[in-house]
Structure formats: structure tokens, C-alpha cells
Amino acid sequence: MRVFKFGGASVKDADGIKNVYDVLQKVGFEDVLLVVSAMGKTTNALEEVIKNYFEKSAELNSSVQEVKKYHNQIVMDLFEDEKNEVFAAINAQFSDLEYFLAHNKSPNYNFVYDQIVSYGELISTTILSHFMSFMGIQTQWVDVRNLIKTDANYRDAELDWSLTQTNISKNIKRKILNITQGFLGSDENNFTTTLGREGSDYTAAIFAYCLNAESVTIWKDVPGVMNADPRYFENASLLNQISYREAIELAFYGATVIHPKTLQPLQKKEIPLYVKSFINPLLKGTSVAKGVDLEPYLPCFIVKRNQLLISLSSIDFSFIMEENISEIFGLFHQFKLKVNLIQNSAISFSVCVEDKFDNFNALNALLSKKFKVDFSENVTLYTIRHFNDQAAQTVEENKTVLLKQVSRETMQVVIKEN
Ligand code: ADP
Ligand code: ASP
Ligand code: MG
């Protein structure tokens, strides 16, 4: 079986959906499982709905209507005939969403987030699956929440591999086209959970692992994994073949083209990962497999924006020792700040972190009781794998470097963009 993942960019409008059909015609769809994300920027739009639900109820209805309008337009463009069952199916899903918004009693933001944001994937897969049937392809629509079981850590749920394995083995039919949602799962009470933003690549890897798939292909709006994000670097070039290890490093440092959790399950079973263009599906793209890095390495650039550089020093000029460091990290973990770089000196301790959940102010209040806290907001972390002087210069030129760290293969700099 092959597992294909189509992300938001590939299904952002009616032409995108038609293109998925064309891709399947070209590369085959027998014995395939499609993992599909929410359409375009729907997850962001649903995040607005959630914000309004908690903070700006006057704008709640209009934000829901916007999501509805966007999907209705796609459905109209695809099917024209309003008698097609897809219209009723999509309406039913929006009614469920509105019912939840009207009746929910839980004040738990993260719980509510997952119950709402999941409609993005539920609706996109419903549309896609109806379109495939409409075009004459027999499909099985699978509610992934019945298969992927997780803990109840909403918005960042941890997989229960053993239950998930059993469910997937039992429920995925071979020989036909299966269509399911990325990013979603459910907890032991069957409430919806999510695996973290951009988690659909990971879903594809989970299925591939549990099905002993022949390969995973993630279809992207770029030709494959490149040595830099082509949105920010004009001369980015395609990496034809990389090892799991190199791909893990790139994803870990923030090359967003592959979600970092995707690679380990695949590596464990040596299932190859192909990253290909949904615009040119017959081109080779990038193949990620066992131990095949092309030498010499090209310098690879990874950019993480919107970082926070925090420097802590002791109030009494004493050294920052193990016990302080362990306490500091305990707090970062508790407040869900993701640490991307650490640098330690005699009396100060600096970290570059990502504050995805807007918790820094609360954390700072605690830290300031014990340490002198300096911080710079909105800084950028550049990572260069296989750096050389010229690559370093590209990044540093005309910029204010706040911190720099160099190891054998990797250079990282924190920069205040001027
Ligand atoms: P999806 O539609 O699956 O969610 P993403 O938007 O998450 O796709 O990933 C594709 C994007 O990743 C590209 O449009 C590109 O801007 C970005 N990207 C970041 N780093 C790289 C890289 N090293 N190579 C290719 N694309 C990259
Ligand atoms: N739709 C989710 C997101 O945008 C998951 C994904 O696309 O991978 O984060
Ligand atoms: Mg994405």
C-alpha cells in the first residue's frame, strides 16, 4: 500500500481538488490511502472562530460564516448540481459545528480548540471523497478519529501506538482508495484531539508504519526538499536524495516542508518518503531513504521567525548552576515554550524560544522573582547545516547578530532584522 498526503495548499480551491484527481490518474490510486489536510488556510480561519468564541462573541457568527462561504464556493465550483449529496453532507458538518458552539460548557481552551479546528479536515475529506466518487473512483471515507487514539493532551496529543496499530490493521481496506483526515485523533472518551499544527505529515507516517506501507509521498507546492525555503531564498536548489538522518536534522531545525515527527516512524521500518510537487507529479522530487546523502553537502538554510531571545542572569551575580538550569527548563516545559537554542556563560543563560501558546508573560512573572530577565521579541533564528563562510555571510550581512553558535555541521545565529 502507498500512503499519499495532500496538504492545505494542494486542496485550497476547486482546481486544487481537480488536480488531486489528475495526480491520482497519473500515479495510480489502487491500494492507496490519502491523508488530507484542511483546505488552504482553513485551520487559521477556525483558530479565529475559536478566539472569537472565547473573546469576541459579537464576531463569532461572521467568522463561522466566512469558513462556510469559502467551502460552499468550492463545492459549487466542483459539483454545480445542488442535488449532489455533498451539499447535505457539508451542511450537516456545519450544523454539528454550530451545535457545539451553542451548547459547549467546557471552559478548557485547548479542548474546545480541538473540537472546533477538526472540522477543517472533516469537511475537506468529505468534499474530496464525494468528488472522487463523482469522477467514478470508488473510495472509502474513514473517520480517522476512530483509528488514531491519543492521550487527552489537547492541541498536542501523544499517540497510543498500540491501540492505533490495532485499529488501523482492522479498518483500512486494501485495493481501494481510502481517504482520511490528517492531524486528528481521539482520546479514550472519544473526544477529538489534534497532533499539533502541521501534523498531517505525521499522520501519514503513522498510517505507513502501521500498514507496513511501501512508501509515503507528501505532495507539496515545491519540487521537493530544497536547500532553503524558496519563499525566502531566490536560488534554492532541490535535494534529490537525502538520508533519514539529514531529513530529521532539517525538520528538527525548522525546515517546515516536513513535520519533524514524520521521519522517525518511517526510518524505523525503512519506509521511503518522497516529497513531490503536486504541480508536476511525474518529476522525481526528493527521496528520503536509508543512508544516501549526496556529497558534497550543499549548505542548507533554515529560518525560524518570531522567536524570543531570553537571557537570564542571577540577581546576586552568582553563577547559574545545574539546579537553576533544571528549574528553568522545568518552567519552559510547564509553560510549553519550545527551546530552539541554548547558550550558557558564567553568569548568564540565554535561550531562543518559540512561544506558540502565548505563555511568556505568565512565565516571565515567575522567572523575574529569581533572575534578572532580559528579552528581545520578534527575533529570527537562522540555522545553516553544512555551513561555509559564504553561507554565513549571506545570513549575517547588514544584520544585528544577537547570538551565534557553531558546531561541526551546523551554525545558528539569532538576528534582529533591521
Ligand atoms: P502543506 O500544504 O503540506 O501544509 P507546507 O506549506 O507545510 O505544505 O510545506 C510546503 C512549504 O514549505 C513550501 O511552500 C515552502 O515554502 C516551505 N519550505 C520550508 N523549507 C523548505 C525547504 N527546505 N524546501 C522546500 N520547501 C520548504
Ligand atoms: N490543518 C492542520 C494545520 O494547518 C494540519 C496540517 O495541515 O498538517 O496545521
Ligand atoms: Mg501545512
PDB file of N, CA and C in Angstrom, residues 162-213:
ATOM      1  N   SER A 162      -0.150   1.376  20.360  1.00  0.00           N
ATOM      2  CA  SER A 162      -0.639   0.014  20.315  1.00  0.00           C
ATOM      3  C   SER A 162      -2.127  -0.032  19.918  1.00  0.00           C
ATOM      4  N   LEU A 163      -2.956   0.839  20.533  1.00  0.00           N
ATOM      5  CA  LEU A 163      -4.374   0.875  20.138  1.00  0.00           C
ATOM      6  C   LEU A 163      -4.519   1.290  18.683  1.00  0.00           C
ATOM      7  N   THR A 164      -3.710   2.281  18.290  1.00  0.00           N
ATOM      8  CA  THR A 164      -3.788   2.803  16.924  1.00  0.00           C
ATOM      9  C   THR A 164      -3.435   1.705  15.914  1.00  0.00           C
ATOM     10  N   GLN A 165      -2.386   0.961  16.239  1.00  0.00           N
ATOM     11  CA  GLN A 165      -1.965  -0.132  15.352  1.00  0.00           C
ATOM     12  C   GLN A 165      -3.110  -1.126  15.145  1.00  0.00           C
ATOM     13  N   THR A 166      -3.742  -1.526  16.252  1.00  0.00           N
ATOM     14  CA  THR A 166      -4.842  -2.497  16.157  1.00  0.00           C
ATOM     15  C   THR A 166      -5.970  -1.940  15.293  1.00  0.00           C
ATOM     16  N   ASN A 167      -6.358  -0.686  15.549  1.00  0.00           N
ATOM     17  CA  ASN A 167      -7.475  -0.099  14.804  1.00  0.00           C
ATOM     18  C   ASN A 167      -7.169   0.008  13.316  1.00  0.00           C
ATOM     19  N   ILE A 168      -5.951   0.436  13.002  1.00  0.00           N
ATOM     20  CA  ILE A 168      -5.604   0.618  11.583  1.00  0.00           C
ATOM     21  C   ILE A 168      -5.567  -0.733  10.871  1.00  0.00           C
ATOM     22  N   SER A 169      -4.964  -1.711  11.503  1.00  0.00           N
ATOM     23  CA  SER A 169      -4.889  -3.035  10.859  1.00  0.00           C
ATOM     24  C   SER A 169      -6.287  -3.569  10.563  1.00  0.00           C
ATOM     25  N   LYS A 170      -7.227  -3.300  11.467  1.00  0.00           N
ATOM     26  CA  LYS A 170      -8.580  -3.849  11.290  1.00  0.00           C
ATOM     27  C   LYS A 170      -9.398  -3.106  10.249  1.00  0.00           C
ATOM     28  N   ASN A 171      -9.168  -1.810  10.119  1.00  0.00           N
ATOM     29  CA  ASN A 171     -10.153  -0.993   9.396  1.00  0.00           C
ATOM     30  C   ASN A 171      -9.768  -0.453   8.032  1.00  0.00           C
ATOM     31  N   ILE A 172      -8.493  -0.524   7.678  1.00  0.00           N
ATOM     32  CA  ILE A 172      -8.141   0.013   6.355  1.00  0.00           C
ATOM     33  C   ILE A 172      -8.250  -1.107   5.318  1.00  0.00           C
ATOM     34  N   LYS A 173      -9.120  -0.862   4.333  1.00  0.00           N
ATOM     35  CA  LYS A 173      -9.315  -1.872   3.280  1.00  0.00           C
ATOM     36  C   LYS A 173      -8.222  -1.730   2.234  1.00  0.00           C
ATOM     37  N   ARG A 174      -7.703  -2.855   1.822  1.00  0.00           N
ATOM     38  CA  ARG A 174      -6.706  -2.840   0.747  1.00  0.00           C
ATOM     39  C   ARG A 174      -7.423  -2.725  -0.593  1.00  0.00           C
ATOM     40  N   LYS A 175      -6.677  -2.441  -1.599  1.00  0.00           N
ATOM     41  CA  LYS A 175      -7.117  -2.485  -3.009  1.00  0.00           C
ATOM     42  C   LYS A 175      -8.034  -1.343  -3.434  1.00  0.00           C
ATOM     43  N   ILE A 176      -8.493  -0.505  -2.492  1.00  0.00           N
ATOM     44  CA  ILE A 176      -9.306   0.617  -2.960  1.00  0.00           C
ATOM     45  C   ILE A 176      -8.669   1.914  -2.478  1.00  0.00           C
ATOM     46  N   LEU A 177      -9.298   3.021  -2.848  1.00  0.00           N
ATOM     47  CA  LEU A 177      -8.772   4.324  -2.420  1.00  0.00           C
ATOM     48  C   LEU A 177      -9.419   4.711  -1.087  1.00  0.00           C
ATOM     49  N   ASN A 178      -8.600   4.763  -0.042  1.00  0.00           N
ATOM     50  CA  ASN A 178      -9.073   5.202   1.271  1.00  0.00           C
ATOM     51  C   ASN A 178      -8.770   6.684   1.429  1.00  0.00           C
ATOM     52  N   ILE A 179      -9.729   7.420   1.975  1.00  0.00           N
ATOM     53  CA  ILE A 179      -9.500   8.854   2.205  1.00  0.00           C
ATOM     54  C   ILE A 179      -9.732   9.168   3.676  1.00  0.00           C
ATOM     55  N   THR A 180      -8.730   9.749   4.316  1.00  0.00           N
ATOM     56  CA  THR A 180      -8.910  10.092   5.721  1.00  0.00           C
ATOM     57  C   THR A 180      -8.280  11.442   6.071  1.00  0.00           C
ATOM     58  N   GLN A 181      -8.505  11.869   7.311  1.00  0.00           N
ATOM     59  CA  GLN A 181      -8.055  13.190   7.746  1.00  0.00           C
ATOM     60  C   GLN A 181      -6.662  13.121   8.372  1.00  0.00           C
ATOM     61  N   GLY A 182      -5.854  14.107   8.056  1.00  0.00           N
ATOM     62  CA  GLY A 182      -4.614  14.268   8.796  1.00  0.00           C
ATOM     63  C   GLY A 182      -4.884  14.980  10.105  1.00  0.00           C
ATOM     64  N   PHE A 183      -3.890  15.002  11.007  1.00  0.00           N
ATOM     65  CA  PHE A 183      -3.877  15.940  12.135  1.00  0.00           C
ATOM     66  C   PHE A 183      -4.778  15.545  13.310  1.00  0.00           C
ATOM     67  N   LEU A 184      -5.821  14.712  13.063  1.00  0.00           N
ATOM     68  CA  LEU A 184      -6.804  14.443  14.118  1.00  0.00           C
ATOM     69  C   LEU A 184      -6.614  13.079  14.768  1.00  0.00           C
ATOM     70  N   GLY A 185      -7.133  12.972  15.969  1.00  0.00           N
ATOM     71  CA  GLY A 185      -7.196  11.701  16.663  1.00  0.00           C
ATOM     72  C   GLY A 185      -8.327  11.804  17.669  1.00  0.00           C
ATOM     73  N   SER A 186      -8.382  10.825  18.603  1.00  0.00           N
ATOM     74  CA  SER A 186      -9.365  10.979  19.685  1.00  0.00           C
ATOM     75  C   SER A 186      -8.819  10.350  20.951  1.00  0.00           C
ATOM     76  N   ASP A 187      -9.344  10.843  22.077  1.00  0.00           N
ATOM     77  CA  ASP A 187      -8.858  10.345  23.367  1.00  0.00           C
ATOM     78  C   ASP A 187      -9.726   9.178  23.836  1.00  0.00           C
ATOM     79  N   GLU A 188      -9.506   8.721  25.063  1.00  0.00           N
ATOM     80  CA  GLU A 188     -10.217   7.498  25.470  1.00  0.00           C
ATOM     81  C   GLU A 188     -11.707   7.721  25.635  1.00  0.00           C
ATOM     82  N   ASN A 189     -12.112   8.991  25.790  1.00  0.00           N
ATOM     83  CA  ASN A 189     -13.556   9.272  25.847  1.00  0.00           C
ATOM     84  C   ASN A 189     -14.122   9.638  24.484  1.00  0.00           C
ATOM     85  N   ASN A 190     -13.326   9.397  23.460  1.00  0.00           N
ATOM     86  CA  ASN A 190     -13.712   9.692  22.074  1.00  0.00           C
ATOM     87  C   ASN A 190     -13.875  11.178  21.765  1.00  0.00           C
ATOM     88  N   PHE A 191     -13.318  12.051  22.601  1.00  0.00           N
ATOM     89  CA  PHE A 191     -13.285  13.461  22.229  1.00  0.00           C
ATOM     90  C   PHE A 191     -12.159  13.663  21.222  1.00  0.00           C
ATOM     91  N   THR A 192     -12.381  14.601  20.314  1.00  0.00           N
ATOM     92  CA  THR A 192     -11.384  14.851  19.273  1.00  0.00           C
ATOM     93  C   THR A 192     -10.123  15.460  19.872  1.00  0.00           C
ATOM     94  N   THR A 193      -8.983  14.998  19.373  1.00  0.00           N
ATOM     95  CA  THR A 193      -7.687  15.587  19.764  1.00  0.00           C
ATOM     96  C   THR A 193      -6.952  15.963  18.476  1.00  0.00           C
ATOM     97  N   THR A 194      -5.909  16.777  18.601  1.00  0.00           N
ATOM     98  CA  THR A 194      -5.066  17.048  17.424  1.00  0.00           C
ATOM     99  C   THR A 194      -3.590  16.835  17.779  1.00  0.00           C
ATOM    100  N   LEU A 195      -2.814  16.588  16.735  1.00  0.00           N
ATOM    101  CA  LEU A 195      -1.421  16.162  16.932  1.00  0.00           C
ATOM    102  C   LEU A 195      -0.431  17.313  16.866  1.00  0.00           C
ATOM    103  N   GLY A 196      -0.908  18.558  16.888  1.00  0.00           N
ATOM    104  CA  GLY A 196      -0.015  19.718  16.749  1.00  0.00           C
ATOM    105  C   GLY A 196      -0.121  20.268  15.345  1.00  0.00           C
ATOM    106  N   ARG A 197      -0.006  21.597  15.224  1.00  0.00           N
ATOM    107  CA  ARG A 197      -0.150  22.239  13.915  1.00  0.00           C
ATOM    108  C   ARG A 197       0.776  21.587  12.896  1.00  0.00           C
ATOM    109  N   GLU A 198       0.298  21.516  11.691  1.00  0.00           N
ATOM    110  CA  GLU A 198       1.036  20.911  10.563  1.00  0.00           C
ATOM    111  C   GLU A 198       1.224  19.401  10.749  1.00  0.00           C
ATOM    112  N   GLY A 199       0.379  18.797  11.595  1.00  0.00           N
ATOM    113  CA  GLY A 199       0.596  17.395  11.964  1.00  0.00           C
ATOM    114  C   GLY A 199       0.164  16.361  10.939  1.00  0.00           C
ATOM    115  N   SER A 200      -0.345  16.778   9.792  1.00  0.00           N
ATOM    116  CA  SER A 200      -0.839  15.772   8.831  1.00  0.00           C
ATOM    117  C   SER A 200       0.267  14.917   8.223  1.00  0.00           C
ATOM    118  N   ASP A 201       1.458  15.483   8.072  1.00  0.00           N
ATOM    119  CA  ASP A 201       2.581  14.664   7.581  1.00  0.00           C
ATOM    120  C   ASP A 201       2.809  13.503   8.545  1.00  0.00           C
ATOM    121  N   TYR A 202       2.707  13.827   9.830  1.00  0.00           N
ATOM    122  CA  TYR A 202       2.911  12.812  10.871  1.00  0.00           C
ATOM    123  C   TYR A 202       1.835  11.731  10.777  1.00  0.00           C
ATOM    124  N   THR A 203       0.583  12.153  10.529  1.00  0.00           N
ATOM    125  CA  THR A 203      -0.499  11.170  10.365  1.00  0.00           C
ATOM    126  C   THR A 203      -0.140  10.184   9.247  1.00  0.00           C
ATOM    127  N   ALA A 204       0.358  10.721   8.143  1.00  0.00           N
ATOM    128  CA  ALA A 204       0.717   9.854   7.012  1.00  0.00           C
ATOM    129  C   ALA A 204       1.764   8.831   7.451  1.00  0.00           C
ATOM    130  N   ALA A 205       2.723   9.285   8.261  1.00  0.00           N
ATOM    131  CA  ALA A 205       3.777   8.374   8.724  1.00  0.00           C
ATOM    132  C   ALA A 205       3.215   7.321   9.682  1.00  0.00           C
ATOM    133  N   ILE A 206       2.271   7.715  10.515  1.00  0.00           N
ATOM    134  CA  ILE A 206       1.665   6.753  11.450  1.00  0.00           C
ATOM    135  C   ILE A 206       0.972   5.637  10.662  1.00  0.00           C
ATOM    136  N   PHE A 207       0.185   6.033   9.657  1.00  0.00           N
ATOM    137  CA  PHE A 207      -0.500   5.020   8.846  1.00  0.00           C
ATOM    138  C   PHE A 207       0.507   4.128   8.131  1.00  0.00           C
ATOM    139  N   ALA A 208       1.541   4.755   7.565  1.00  0.00           N
ATOM    140  CA  ALA A 208       2.522   3.972   6.811  1.00  0.00           C
ATOM    141  C   ALA A 208       3.176   2.939   7.726  1.00  0.00           C
ATOM    142  N   TYR A 209       3.504   3.377   8.923  1.00  0.00           N
ATOM    143  CA  TYR A 209       4.144   2.480   9.892  1.00  0.00           C
ATOM    144  C   TYR A 209       3.209   1.309  10.206  1.00  0.00           C
ATOM    145  N   CYS A 210       1.956   1.634  10.535  1.00  0.00           N
ATOM    146  CA  CYS A 210       1.024   0.586  10.969  1.00  0.00           C
ATOM    147  C   CYS A 210       0.616  -0.333   9.825  1.00  0.00           C
ATOM    148  N   LEU A 211       0.679   0.154   8.595  1.00  0.00           N
ATOM    149  CA  LEU A 211       0.271  -0.666   7.447  1.00  0.00           C
ATOM    150  C   LEU A 211       1.468  -1.319   6.759  1.00  0.00           C
ATOM    151  N   ASN A 212       2.662  -1.097   7.281  1.00  0.00           N
ATOM    152  CA  ASN A 212       3.891  -1.524   6.596  1.00  0.00           C
ATOM    153  C   ASN A 212       3.860  -1.089   5.143  1.00  0.00           C
ATOM    154  N   ALA A 213       3.572   0.180   4.944  1.00  0.00           N
ATOM    155  CA  ALA A 213       3.375   0.683   3.577  1.00  0.00           C
ATOM    156  C   ALA A 213       4.657   0.590   2.768  1.00  0.00           C
TER     157      ALA A 213
END
